[in-house]
């Protein structure tokens, strides 16, 4: 049975903290290095619902993609949302470890898992990490499809293969345009628009896209069609939990640790319902 420090060392080898963005807060948030670890839970968000699930499961370690605290705090009082998370973790001897932008940039990383969920063939990173001489690490991935398909069909595949959310998939651009190459980026991706344009792909799948950047992006690339596919943030990052759990499972086998590794299926996307608009009249004008 490994100690927490040994498991954390293995996780740090997969996702070294120094590869995280400078604004990020990754690594171990709660935990005693000497405590034994037998059960691990992977999830996207370190929210109370997930911590309660870890307690229920009897987990000793919770690994999340999103940080609990991104900035400093002066209180972990249980009267605050995050303080309550800290209290629940400590009271139940559960450690919390975060792998965020260091897992985004890893090979394989968050966008590899997203591409894998859609059966896309990864060609290279969208924004290569300048510190990687082999050019395999970096943000986002440029991928090829197994066969050309329409934007509408690609959106349907994403809706089918990613975990279900209220949002589903939104499309900007011509739904009938043909897609052969697609850039993908788990999480909020509109800061990568310039890189996507430069990559010359047919579509970009990401999350959290906003009106003005999306509208300016699709106008700027016209007349060449470049479609945007916008999924729920949580859904684009959840496939990484399965990838990361499989990686830790493999390490556990290799070391004879016999860890029980689980992935939370709880949907922690904040959006809980979606109402489709009524069909517009034949003029297409708002009614
Ligand atoms: Zn995220």
PDB file of C-alpha atoms and ligand atoms in Angstrom:
ATOM      1  CA  UNK A   1       0.000   0.000   0.000  1.00  0.00           C
ATOM      2  CA  UNK A   2       1.720   3.254  -1.107  1.00  0.00           C
ATOM      3  CA  UNK A   3       1.984   6.385   0.970  1.00  0.00           C
ATOM      4  CA  UNK A   4       0.454   9.595  -0.378  1.00  0.00           C
ATOM      5  CA  UNK A   5       3.940  11.006  -1.054  1.00  0.00           C
ATOM      6  CA  UNK A   6       4.717   8.086  -3.387  1.00  0.00           C
ATOM      7  CA  UNK A   7       1.464   8.480  -5.323  1.00  0.00           C
ATOM      8  CA  UNK A   8       1.991  12.252  -5.581  1.00  0.00           C
ATOM      9  CA  UNK A   9       5.507  11.674  -6.944  1.00  0.00           C
ATOM     10  CA  UNK A  10       3.995   9.460  -9.655  1.00  0.00           C
ATOM     11  CA  UNK A  11       1.378  12.128 -10.487  1.00  0.00           C
ATOM     12  CA  UNK A  12       4.070  14.834 -10.564  1.00  0.00           C
ATOM     13  CA  UNK A  13       5.993  12.725 -13.089  1.00  0.00           C
ATOM     14  CA  UNK A  14       2.941  12.649 -15.346  1.00  0.00           C
ATOM     15  CA  UNK A  15       2.156  16.361 -14.908  1.00  0.00           C
ATOM     16  CA  UNK A  16       5.169  18.301 -13.568  1.00  0.00           C
ATOM     17  CA  UNK A  17       4.006  21.387 -11.673  1.00  0.00           C
ATOM     18  CA  UNK A  18       6.609  23.603 -13.373  1.00  0.00           C
ATOM     19  CA  UNK A  19       4.821  23.089 -16.695  1.00  0.00           C
ATOM     20  CA  UNK A  20       1.672  24.814 -15.407  1.00  0.00           C
ATOM     21  CA  UNK A  21       0.928  28.396 -16.474  1.00  0.00           C
ATOM     22  CA  UNK A  22       2.353  31.034 -14.109  1.00  0.00           C
ATOM     23  CA  UNK A  23      -1.156  32.138 -12.980  1.00  0.00           C
ATOM     24  CA  UNK A  24      -2.218  28.592 -12.167  1.00  0.00           C
ATOM     25  CA  UNK A  25      -2.374  26.823  -8.769  1.00  0.00           C
ATOM     26  CA  UNK A  26      -1.586  23.121  -9.153  1.00  0.00           C
ATOM     27  CA  UNK A  27      -0.269  20.392  -6.857  1.00  0.00           C
ATOM     28  CA  UNK A  28      -1.349  19.036  -3.498  1.00  0.00           C
ATOM     29  CA  UNK A  29      -3.937  21.199  -1.708  1.00  0.00           C
ATOM     30  CA  UNK A  30      -4.780  18.909   1.245  1.00  0.00           C
ATOM     31  CA  UNK A  31      -3.060  15.776   2.471  1.00  0.00           C
ATOM     32  CA  UNK A  32      -0.568  14.139   4.844  1.00  0.00           C
ATOM     33  CA  UNK A  33       2.407  12.742   2.875  1.00  0.00           C
ATOM     34  CA  UNK A  34       2.611   9.741   5.231  1.00  0.00           C
ATOM     35  CA  UNK A  35      -1.002   8.619   4.945  1.00  0.00           C
ATOM     36  CA  UNK A  36      -1.678   5.357   3.111  1.00  0.00           C
ATOM     37  CA  UNK A  37      -3.577   5.430  -0.191  1.00  0.00           C
ATOM     38  CA  UNK A  38      -5.789   2.588  -1.383  1.00  0.00           C
ATOM     39  CA  UNK A  39      -8.591   4.329  -3.294  1.00  0.00           C
ATOM     40  CA  UNK A  40      -8.362   7.293  -5.676  1.00  0.00           C
ATOM     41  CA  UNK A  41     -11.164   9.309  -7.311  1.00  0.00           C
ATOM     42  CA  UNK A  42     -10.660  11.475 -10.426  1.00  0.00           C
ATOM     43  CA  UNK A  43     -13.045  14.367 -11.208  1.00  0.00           C
ATOM     44  CA  UNK A  44     -13.055  17.702 -13.049  1.00  0.00           C
ATOM     45  CA  UNK A  45     -14.239  19.967 -10.210  1.00  0.00           C
ATOM     46  CA  UNK A  46     -13.294  20.026  -6.486  1.00  0.00           C
ATOM     47  CA  UNK A  47     -16.833  20.921  -5.412  1.00  0.00           C
ATOM     48  CA  UNK A  48     -18.717  19.681  -2.344  1.00  0.00           C
ATOM     49  CA  UNK A  49     -20.774  17.190  -4.373  1.00  0.00           C
ATOM     50  CA  UNK A  50     -17.580  15.496  -5.560  1.00  0.00           C
ATOM     51  CA  UNK A  51     -15.963  15.557  -2.110  1.00  0.00           C
ATOM     52  CA  UNK A  52     -19.106  13.929  -0.670  1.00  0.00           C
ATOM     53  CA  UNK A  53     -18.788  11.268  -3.377  1.00  0.00           C
ATOM     54  CA  UNK A  54     -15.153  10.684  -2.354  1.00  0.00           C
ATOM     55  CA  UNK A  55     -16.268  10.232   1.289  1.00  0.00           C
ATOM     56  CA  UNK A  56     -18.995   7.794   0.230  1.00  0.00           C
ATOM     57  CA  UNK A  57     -16.528   5.836  -1.873  1.00  0.00           C
ATOM     58  CA  UNK A  58     -13.949   5.655   0.925  1.00  0.00           C
ATOM     59  CA  UNK A  59     -11.331   7.404  -1.242  1.00  0.00           C
ATOM     60  CA  UNK A  60      -8.018   8.504   0.306  1.00  0.00           C
ATOM     61  CA  UNK A  61      -7.112  10.792  -2.576  1.00  0.00           C
ATOM     62  CA  UNK A  62      -9.184  13.016  -4.853  1.00  0.00           C
ATOM     63  CA  UNK A  63      -7.457  14.237  -8.027  1.00  0.00           C
ATOM     64  CA  UNK A  64      -9.197  17.106  -9.840  1.00  0.00           C
ATOM     65  CA  UNK A  65      -8.459  19.107 -12.971  1.00  0.00           C
ATOM     66  CA  UNK A  66      -9.677  22.451 -11.652  1.00  0.00           C
ATOM     67  CA  UNK A  67      -7.911  24.112  -8.704  1.00  0.00           C
ATOM     68  CA  UNK A  68      -9.754  24.630  -5.417  1.00  0.00           C
ATOM     69  CA  UNK A  69      -8.068  27.968  -4.723  1.00  0.00           C
ATOM     70  CA  UNK A  70      -6.620  29.865  -7.682  1.00  0.00           C
ATOM     71  CA  UNK A  71      -5.669  32.849  -5.490  1.00  0.00           C
ATOM     72  CA  UNK A  72      -4.644  33.162  -1.861  1.00  0.00           C
ATOM     73  CA  UNK A  73      -7.231  33.016   0.888  1.00  0.00           C
ATOM     74  CA  UNK A  74      -7.370  34.180   4.496  1.00  0.00           C
ATOM     75  CA  UNK A  75      -9.964  31.667   5.681  1.00  0.00           C
ATOM     76  CA  UNK A  76     -10.893  28.016   5.334  1.00  0.00           C
ATOM     77  CA  UNK A  77     -13.844  28.410   7.716  1.00  0.00           C
ATOM     78  CA  UNK A  78     -16.502  25.771   6.995  1.00  0.00           C
ATOM     79  CA  UNK A  79     -19.019  28.597   6.562  1.00  0.00           C
ATOM     80  CA  UNK A  80     -17.466  29.271   3.113  1.00  0.00           C
ATOM     81  CA  UNK A  81     -18.038  26.932   0.126  1.00  0.00           C
ATOM     82  CA  UNK A  82     -14.368  26.161  -0.333  1.00  0.00           C
ATOM     83  CA  UNK A  83     -13.665  26.032   3.407  1.00  0.00           C
ATOM     84  CA  UNK A  84     -16.356  23.396   3.753  1.00  0.00           C
ATOM     85  CA  UNK A  85     -14.605  21.352   1.058  1.00  0.00           C
ATOM     86  CA  UNK A  86     -11.322  21.621   2.992  1.00  0.00           C
ATOM     87  CA  UNK A  87     -13.036  20.609   6.263  1.00  0.00           C
ATOM     88  CA  UNK A  88     -14.751  17.599   4.693  1.00  0.00           C
ATOM     89  CA  UNK A  89     -11.498  16.437   3.124  1.00  0.00           C
ATOM     90  CA  UNK A  90      -9.435  16.721   6.319  1.00  0.00           C
ATOM     91  CA  UNK A  91     -12.101  15.211   8.570  1.00  0.00           C
ATOM     92  CA  UNK A  92     -12.255  12.177   6.284  1.00  0.00           C
ATOM     93  CA  UNK A  93      -8.491  11.817   5.688  1.00  0.00           C
ATOM     94  CA  UNK A  94      -8.872  12.540   1.985  1.00  0.00           C
ATOM     95  CA  UNK A  95      -6.051  14.277   0.130  1.00  0.00           C
ATOM     96  CA  UNK A  96      -6.710  16.654  -2.794  1.00  0.00           C
ATOM     97  CA  UNK A  97      -4.277  17.005  -5.693  1.00  0.00           C
ATOM     98  CA  UNK A  98      -4.764  19.296  -8.714  1.00  0.00           C
ATOM     99  CA  UNK A  99      -3.388  18.874 -12.258  1.00  0.00           C
ATOM    100  CA  UNK A 100      -4.668  21.763 -14.388  1.00  0.00           C
ATOM    101  CA  UNK A 101      -2.668  23.554 -17.131  1.00  0.00           C
ATOM    102  CA  UNK A 102       0.187  21.100 -16.514  1.00  0.00           C
ATOM    103  CA  UNK A 103      -2.263  18.340 -17.553  1.00  0.00           C
ATOM    104  CA  UNK A 104      -3.478  20.472 -20.501  1.00  0.00           C
ATOM    105  CA  UNK A 105       0.073  20.636 -21.874  1.00  0.00           C
ATOM    106  CA  UNK A 106       1.036  17.016 -21.106  1.00  0.00           C
ATOM    107  CA  UNK A 107       1.553  14.272 -23.680  1.00  0.00           C
ATOM    108  CA  UNK A 108      -0.961  12.706 -23.425  1.00  0.00           C
ATOM    109  CA  UNK A 109      -3.046  15.517 -21.971  1.00  0.00           C
ATOM    110  CA  UNK A 110      -6.561  16.930 -21.713  1.00  0.00           C
ATOM    111  CA  UNK A 111      -6.967  17.636 -25.451  1.00  0.00           C
ATOM    112  CA  UNK A 112      -5.635  14.168 -26.398  1.00  0.00           C
ATOM    113  CA  UNK A 113      -8.401  12.685 -24.269  1.00  0.00           C
ATOM    114  CA  UNK A 114     -10.970  14.973 -25.946  1.00  0.00           C
ATOM    115  CA  UNK A 115      -9.686  13.968 -29.409  1.00  0.00           C
ATOM    116  CA  UNK A 116      -9.714  10.300 -28.367  1.00  0.00           C
ATOM    117  CA  UNK A 117     -13.354  10.500 -27.255  1.00  0.00           C
ATOM    118  CA  UNK A 118     -14.275  11.608 -30.799  1.00  0.00           C
ATOM    119  CA  UNK A 119     -11.925   9.123 -32.532  1.00  0.00           C
ATOM    120  CA  UNK A 120      -9.852  11.939 -34.019  1.00  0.00           C
ATOM    121  CA  UNK A 121      -6.257  11.257 -35.046  1.00  0.00           C
ATOM    122  CA  UNK A 122      -3.933  13.698 -33.261  1.00  0.00           C
ATOM    123  CA  UNK A 123      -1.343  15.225 -35.612  1.00  0.00           C
ATOM    124  CA  UNK A 124       0.382  17.759 -33.348  1.00  0.00           C
ATOM    125  CA  UNK A 125      -0.190  20.339 -30.585  1.00  0.00           C
ATOM    126  CA  UNK A 126      -2.036  23.504 -31.606  1.00  0.00           C
ATOM    127  CA  UNK A 127       0.395  25.633 -29.555  1.00  0.00           C
ATOM    128  CA  UNK A 128       3.596  23.632 -29.061  1.00  0.00           C
ATOM    129  CA  UNK A 129       5.406  24.006 -25.721  1.00  0.00           C
ATOM    130  CA  UNK A 130       8.681  25.779 -26.625  1.00  0.00           C
ATOM    131  CA  UNK A 131      10.426  23.787 -23.878  1.00  0.00           C
ATOM    132  CA  UNK A 132       9.652  20.460 -25.560  1.00  0.00           C
ATOM    133  CA  UNK A 133      12.310  19.622 -28.169  1.00  0.00           C
ATOM    134  CA  UNK A 134      10.158  16.789 -29.558  1.00  0.00           C
ATOM    135  CA  UNK A 135       7.182  19.126 -30.143  1.00  0.00           C
ATOM    136  CA  UNK A 136       4.689  16.660 -28.658  1.00  0.00           C
ATOM    137  CA  UNK A 137       3.520  18.708 -25.677  1.00  0.00           C
ATOM    138  CA  UNK A 138       1.489  21.908 -25.769  1.00  0.00           C
ATOM    139  CA  UNK A 139      -1.977  23.449 -25.654  1.00  0.00           C
ATOM    140  CA  UNK A 140      -4.783  22.069 -27.828  1.00  0.00           C
ATOM    141  CA  UNK A 141      -4.347  19.503 -30.598  1.00  0.00           C
ATOM    142  CA  UNK A 142      -4.660  19.551 -34.382  1.00  0.00           C
ATOM    143  CA  UNK A 143      -6.425  16.408 -35.561  1.00  0.00           C
ATOM    144  CA  UNK A 144      -7.527  14.608 -38.707  1.00  0.00           C
ATOM    145  CA  UNK A 145     -10.859  12.852 -39.130  1.00  0.00           C
ATOM    146  CA  UNK A 146     -11.000   9.200 -40.183  1.00  0.00           C
ATOM    147  CA  UNK A 147     -13.142  10.374 -43.135  1.00  0.00           C
ATOM    148  CA  UNK A 148     -14.443  13.806 -44.222  1.00  0.00           C
ATOM    149  CA  UNK A 149     -17.809  14.751 -42.728  1.00  0.00           C
ATOM    150  CA  UNK A 150     -20.021  17.810 -42.468  1.00  0.00           C
ATOM    151  CA  UNK A 151     -19.839  20.202 -39.536  1.00  0.00           C
ATOM    152  CA  UNK A 152     -23.328  18.996 -38.611  1.00  0.00           C
ATOM    153  CA  UNK A 153     -22.131  15.370 -38.518  1.00  0.00           C
ATOM    154  CA  UNK A 154     -19.054  16.265 -36.460  1.00  0.00           C
ATOM    155  CA  UNK A 155     -21.271  18.151 -33.976  1.00  0.00           C
ATOM    156  CA  UNK A 156     -23.553  15.096 -33.775  1.00  0.00           C
ATOM    157  CA  UNK A 157     -20.534  12.876 -33.091  1.00  0.00           C
ATOM    158  CA  UNK A 158     -19.345  15.224 -30.321  1.00  0.00           C
ATOM    159  CA  UNK A 159     -22.843  15.274 -28.812  1.00  0.00           C
ATOM    160  CA  UNK A 160     -22.959  11.480 -28.882  1.00  0.00           C
ATOM    161  CA  UNK A 161     -19.444  10.765 -27.604  1.00  0.00           C
ATOM    162  CA  UNK A 162     -18.995  13.427 -24.920  1.00  0.00           C
ATOM    163  CA  UNK A 163     -20.844  12.998 -21.628  1.00  0.00           C
ATOM    164  CA  UNK A 164     -24.371  14.396 -21.745  1.00  0.00           C
ATOM    165  CA  UNK A 165     -24.922  17.984 -20.580  1.00  0.00           C
ATOM    166  CA  UNK A 166     -27.814  20.423 -20.795  1.00  0.00           C
ATOM    167  CA  UNK A 167     -25.913  22.535 -23.319  1.00  0.00           C
ATOM    168  CA  UNK A 168     -25.105  19.880 -25.918  1.00  0.00           C
ATOM    169  CA  UNK A 169     -23.088  21.282 -28.844  1.00  0.00           C
ATOM    170  CA  UNK A 170     -23.561  24.714 -30.465  1.00  0.00           C
ATOM    171  CA  UNK A 171     -22.239  25.398 -33.962  1.00  0.00           C
ATOM    172  CA  UNK A 172     -21.065  28.664 -35.549  1.00  0.00           C
ATOM    173  CA  UNK A 173     -20.531  28.704 -39.316  1.00  0.00           C
ATOM    174  CA  UNK A 174     -21.970  26.632 -42.174  1.00  0.00           C
ATOM    175  CA  UNK A 175     -23.325  23.319 -40.802  1.00  0.00           C
ATOM    176  CA  UNK A 176     -22.962  21.715 -44.250  1.00  0.00           C
ATOM    177  CA  UNK A 177     -19.271  22.653 -44.747  1.00  0.00           C
ATOM    178  CA  UNK A 178     -16.901  19.686 -45.045  1.00  0.00           C
ATOM    179  CA  UNK A 179     -14.442  18.988 -42.218  1.00  0.00           C
ATOM    180  CA  UNK A 180     -11.198  17.077 -42.752  1.00  0.00           C
ATOM    181  CA  UNK A 181      -9.064  18.662 -40.049  1.00  0.00           C
ATOM    182  CA  UNK A 182     -10.142  19.985 -36.666  1.00  0.00           C
ATOM    183  CA  UNK A 183      -8.426  21.734 -33.762  1.00  0.00           C
ATOM    184  CA  UNK A 184      -9.603  20.728 -30.296  1.00  0.00           C
ATOM    185  CA  UNK A 185      -8.966  22.322 -26.909  1.00  0.00           C
ATOM    186  CA  UNK A 186     -10.524  21.148 -23.653  1.00  0.00           C
ATOM    187  CA  UNK A 187     -11.941  23.990 -21.543  1.00  0.00           C
ATOM    188  CA  UNK A 188     -12.198  27.676 -22.536  1.00  0.00           C
ATOM    189  CA  UNK A 189     -10.578  28.005 -25.957  1.00  0.00           C
ATOM    190  CA  UNK A 190     -11.287  31.466 -27.360  1.00  0.00           C
ATOM    191  CA  UNK A 191      -7.787  32.701 -26.463  1.00  0.00           C
ATOM    192  CA  UNK A 192      -6.496  30.240 -29.096  1.00  0.00           C
ATOM    193  CA  UNK A 193      -8.369  31.731 -32.088  1.00  0.00           C
ATOM    194  CA  UNK A 194      -5.233  33.183 -33.707  1.00  0.00           C
ATOM    195  CA  UNK A 195      -3.485  29.811 -33.490  1.00  0.00           C
ATOM    196  CA  UNK A 196      -6.532  28.018 -34.922  1.00  0.00           C
ATOM    197  CA  UNK A 197      -6.668  30.447 -37.846  1.00  0.00           C
ATOM    198  CA  UNK A 198      -2.951  29.997 -38.486  1.00  0.00           C
ATOM    199  CA  UNK A 199      -3.306  26.204 -38.384  1.00  0.00           C
ATOM    200  CA  UNK A 200      -5.649  26.290 -41.405  1.00  0.00           C
ATOM    201  CA  UNK A 201      -8.057  23.682 -40.008  1.00  0.00           C
ATOM    202  CA  UNK A 202     -11.715  23.330 -41.032  1.00  0.00           C
ATOM    203  CA  UNK A 203     -13.231  23.430 -37.528  1.00  0.00           C
ATOM    204  CA  UNK A 204     -12.438  24.166 -33.878  1.00  0.00           C
ATOM    205  CA  UNK A 205     -14.026  22.254 -30.982  1.00  0.00           C
ATOM    206  CA  UNK A 206     -13.748  23.876 -27.557  1.00  0.00           C
ATOM    207  CA  UNK A 207     -15.932  25.433 -24.817  1.00  0.00           C
ATOM    208  CA  UNK A 208     -17.080  28.743 -23.294  1.00  0.00           C
ATOM    209  CA  UNK A 209     -17.187  30.668 -26.581  1.00  0.00           C
ATOM    210  CA  UNK A 210     -18.664  34.166 -26.393  1.00  0.00           C
ATOM    211  CA  UNK A 211     -20.696  36.241 -28.873  1.00  0.00           C
ATOM    212  CA  UNK A 212     -18.140  38.868 -29.956  1.00  0.00           C
ATOM    213  CA  UNK A 213     -15.002  36.708 -30.258  1.00  0.00           C
ATOM    214  CA  UNK A 214     -16.991  33.972 -32.065  1.00  0.00           C
ATOM    215  CA  UNK A 215     -18.706  36.411 -34.414  1.00  0.00           C
ATOM    216  CA  UNK A 216     -15.444  38.239 -35.203  1.00  0.00           C
ATOM    217  CA  UNK A 217     -13.637  34.932 -35.698  1.00  0.00           C
ATOM    218  CA  UNK A 218     -16.122  33.509 -38.198  1.00  0.00           C
ATOM    219  CA  UNK A 219     -16.228  36.868 -40.071  1.00  0.00           C
ATOM    220  CA  UNK A 220     -12.425  37.104 -40.160  1.00  0.00           C
ATOM    221  CA  UNK A 221     -11.969  33.691 -41.776  1.00  0.00           C
ATOM    222  CA  UNK A 222     -14.723  34.216 -44.441  1.00  0.00           C
ATOM    223  CA  UNK A 223     -15.057  33.277 -47.240  1.00  0.00           C
ATOM    224  CA  UNK A 224     -13.069  30.156 -46.283  1.00  0.00           C
ATOM    225  CA  UNK A 225     -15.391  28.240 -43.939  1.00  0.00           C
ATOM    226  CA  UNK A 226     -14.062  27.560 -40.466  1.00  0.00           C
ATOM    227  CA  UNK A 227     -16.698  26.306 -38.102  1.00  0.00           C
ATOM    228  CA  UNK A 228     -16.782  26.595 -34.319  1.00  0.00           C
ATOM    229  CA  UNK A 229     -18.181  23.802 -32.156  1.00  0.00           C
ATOM    230  CA  UNK A 230     -18.898  24.873 -28.590  1.00  0.00           C
ATOM    231  CA  UNK A 231     -19.426  22.136 -25.989  1.00  0.00           C
ATOM    232  CA  UNK A 232     -19.935  22.397 -22.221  1.00  0.00           C
ATOM    233  CA  UNK A 233     -16.619  23.156 -20.464  1.00  0.00           C
ATOM    234  CA  UNK A 234     -17.000  20.186 -18.101  1.00  0.00           C
ATOM    235  CA  UNK A 235     -17.786  17.768 -20.966  1.00  0.00           C
ATOM    236  CA  UNK A 236     -14.624  18.713 -22.887  1.00  0.00           C
ATOM    237  CA  UNK A 237     -12.412  18.017 -19.863  1.00  0.00           C
ATOM    238  CA  UNK A 238     -14.127  14.970 -18.397  1.00  0.00           C
ATOM    239  CA  UNK A 239     -12.518  12.500 -20.881  1.00  0.00           C
ATOM    240  CA  UNK A 240      -9.168  13.425 -19.306  1.00  0.00           C
ATOM    241  CA  UNK A 241     -10.343  11.908 -15.998  1.00  0.00           C
ATOM    242  CA  UNK A 242     -10.620   8.514 -17.681  1.00  0.00           C
ATOM    243  CA  UNK A 243      -7.257   8.906 -19.399  1.00  0.00           C
ATOM    244  CA  UNK A 244      -5.560  10.007 -16.147  1.00  0.00           C
ATOM    245  CA  UNK A 245      -7.201   7.184 -14.166  1.00  0.00           C
ATOM    246  CA  UNK A 246      -5.910   4.651 -16.720  1.00  0.00           C
ATOM    247  CA  UNK A 247      -2.410   6.149 -16.428  1.00  0.00           C
ATOM    248  CA  UNK A 248      -2.459   5.854 -12.624  1.00  0.00           C
ATOM    249  CA  UNK A 249      -3.878   2.316 -12.870  1.00  0.00           C
ATOM    250  CA  UNK A 250      -0.949   1.327 -15.061  1.00  0.00           C
ATOM    251  CA  UNK A 251       1.549   2.878 -12.615  1.00  0.00           C
ATOM    252  CA  UNK A 252      -0.188   1.071  -9.748  1.00  0.00           C
ATOM    253  CA  UNK A 253       0.136  -2.283 -11.551  1.00  0.00           C
ATOM    254  CA  UNK A 254       3.775  -1.644 -12.387  1.00  0.00           C
ATOM    255  CA  UNK A 255       4.578  -0.815  -8.738  1.00  0.00           C
ATOM    256  CA  UNK A 256       2.400  -3.576  -7.260  1.00  0.00           C
ATOM    257  CA  UNK A 257       0.343  -0.963  -5.390  1.00  0.00           C
ATOM    258  CA  UNK A 258      -3.078  -2.474  -6.015  1.00  0.00           C
ATOM    259  CA  UNK A 259      -4.778   0.970  -6.000  1.00  0.00           C
ATOM    260  CA  UNK A 260      -8.516   1.159  -6.667  1.00  0.00           C
ATOM    261  CA  UNK A 261      -8.876   3.982  -9.186  1.00  0.00           C
ATOM    262  CA  UNK A 262     -12.313   5.498  -9.923  1.00  0.00           C
ATOM    263  CA  UNK A 263     -13.681   8.240 -12.180  1.00  0.00           C
ATOM    264  CA  UNK A 264     -16.615  10.351 -10.997  1.00  0.00           C
ATOM    265  CA  UNK A 265     -19.557  10.338 -13.384  1.00  0.00           C
ATOM    266  CA  UNK A 266     -21.275  13.170 -11.536  1.00  0.00           C
ATOM    267  CA  UNK A 267     -22.045  16.045 -13.921  1.00  0.00           C
ATOM    268  CA  UNK A 268     -20.650  19.203 -12.322  1.00  0.00           C
ATOM    269  CA  UNK A 269     -21.328  21.434 -15.311  1.00  0.00           C
ATOM    270  CA  UNK A 270     -23.219  24.385 -13.778  1.00  0.00           C
ATOM    271  CA  UNK A 271     -25.866  24.457 -16.551  1.00  0.00           C
ATOM    272  CA  UNK A 272     -28.715  22.122 -15.673  1.00  0.00           C
ATOM    273  CA  UNK A 273     -31.397  22.675 -18.338  1.00  0.00           C
ATOM    274  CA  UNK A 274     -31.750  23.809 -21.944  1.00  0.00           C
ATOM    275  CA  UNK A 275     -34.888  25.061 -23.695  1.00  0.00           C
ATOM    276  CA  UNK A 276     -34.692  25.065 -27.498  1.00  0.00           C
ATOM    277  CA  UNK A 277     -36.125  28.209 -29.117  1.00  0.00           C
ATOM    278  CA  UNK A 278     -39.531  28.082 -30.779  1.00  0.00           C
ATOM    279  CA  UNK A 279     -39.200  27.743 -34.575  1.00  0.00           C
ATOM    280  CA  UNK A 280     -38.893  31.213 -36.138  1.00  0.00           C
ATOM    281  CA  UNK A 281     -41.383  32.302 -38.855  1.00  0.00           C
ATOM    282  CA  UNK A 282     -40.483  32.028 -42.532  1.00  0.00           C
ATOM    283  CA  UNK A 283     -38.795  35.465 -42.574  1.00  0.00           C
ATOM    284  CA  UNK A 284     -36.420  34.284 -39.860  1.00  0.00           C
ATOM    285  CA  UNK A 285     -37.088  37.531 -37.973  1.00  0.00           C
ATOM    286  CA  UNK A 286     -37.576  37.464 -34.222  1.00  0.00           C
ATOM    287  CA  UNK A 287     -41.266  37.063 -33.413  1.00  0.00           C
TER     288      UNK A 287
HETATM  289 ZN1  LIG B   1     -11.338  23.739 -17.331  1.00  0.00          ZN
END
